């Protein structure tokens, strides 16, 4: 297990409440940070001239984001 993962888990499950971090602090932990390179392709490739498809992709992207956040909390 990487050291930052171990630190993250130990912080989540600290026995003493003052040692336990709140959710916003945990979401900023280095273990959860993702490096984004300049070569990363966008997940959504919908032309903006088709408004219905664009709106649908926005809804899907929002749902994926909410699901990802719920895993972290």
XYZ file of C-alpha atoms in Angstrom:
73
model
C 0.000 0.000 0.000
C 1.457 3.406 -0.902
C 2.343 5.579 2.077
C -0.150 8.304 1.143
C -2.929 5.692 0.893
C -1.998 4.334 4.303
C -1.977 7.850 5.782
C -5.378 8.585 4.204
C -6.931 5.422 5.657
C -5.397 5.999 9.079
C -6.756 9.557 9.052
C -10.249 8.351 8.112
C -10.361 5.787 10.897
C -8.429 7.591 13.644
C -9.613 6.509 17.089
C -9.428 9.992 18.572
C -11.981 12.406 17.115
C -9.507 15.297 17.125
C -7.179 13.218 14.912
C -9.966 12.432 12.435
C -10.370 14.878 9.552
C -13.651 16.103 8.110
C -14.797 15.216 4.587
C -13.695 18.461 2.864
C -10.202 18.061 4.318
C -10.034 14.398 3.302
C -11.084 15.245 -0.248
C -7.985 17.457 -0.507
C -5.667 14.631 0.605
C -2.799 13.810 -1.755
C -4.033 10.216 -2.086
C -7.195 11.444 -3.817
C -5.490 13.959 -6.084
C -5.270 12.930 -9.698
C -2.611 14.237 -12.025
C -4.006 15.491 -15.280
C -1.648 15.621 -18.206
C -1.981 17.842 -21.235
C -2.490 14.760 -23.384
C -5.616 13.630 -21.528
C -8.541 13.446 -23.894
C -11.867 14.848 -22.704
C -14.417 12.188 -21.771
C -17.208 14.078 -23.482
C -16.912 14.621 -27.202
C -20.250 16.076 -28.209
C -20.656 18.945 -30.597
C -22.323 21.877 -28.907
C -24.575 22.518 -31.891
C -26.709 19.513 -30.884
C -28.172 20.912 -27.671
C -30.074 17.795 -26.596
C -27.025 15.539 -26.846
C -24.897 18.163 -25.134
C -27.394 18.502 -22.265
C -27.590 14.722 -21.909
C -23.802 14.450 -21.722
C -23.742 17.177 -19.077
C -26.267 15.255 -16.994
C -24.242 12.044 -17.375
C -21.017 13.831 -16.432
C -22.650 15.363 -13.377
C -23.931 11.947 -12.297
C -20.452 10.408 -12.651
C -19.012 13.253 -10.589
C -21.612 12.763 -7.844
C -20.972 9.011 -7.789
C -17.232 9.603 -7.508
C -17.727 12.072 -4.669
C -20.034 9.680 -2.797
C -17.313 7.020 -2.859
C -14.901 9.451 -1.206
C -17.250 10.471 1.603
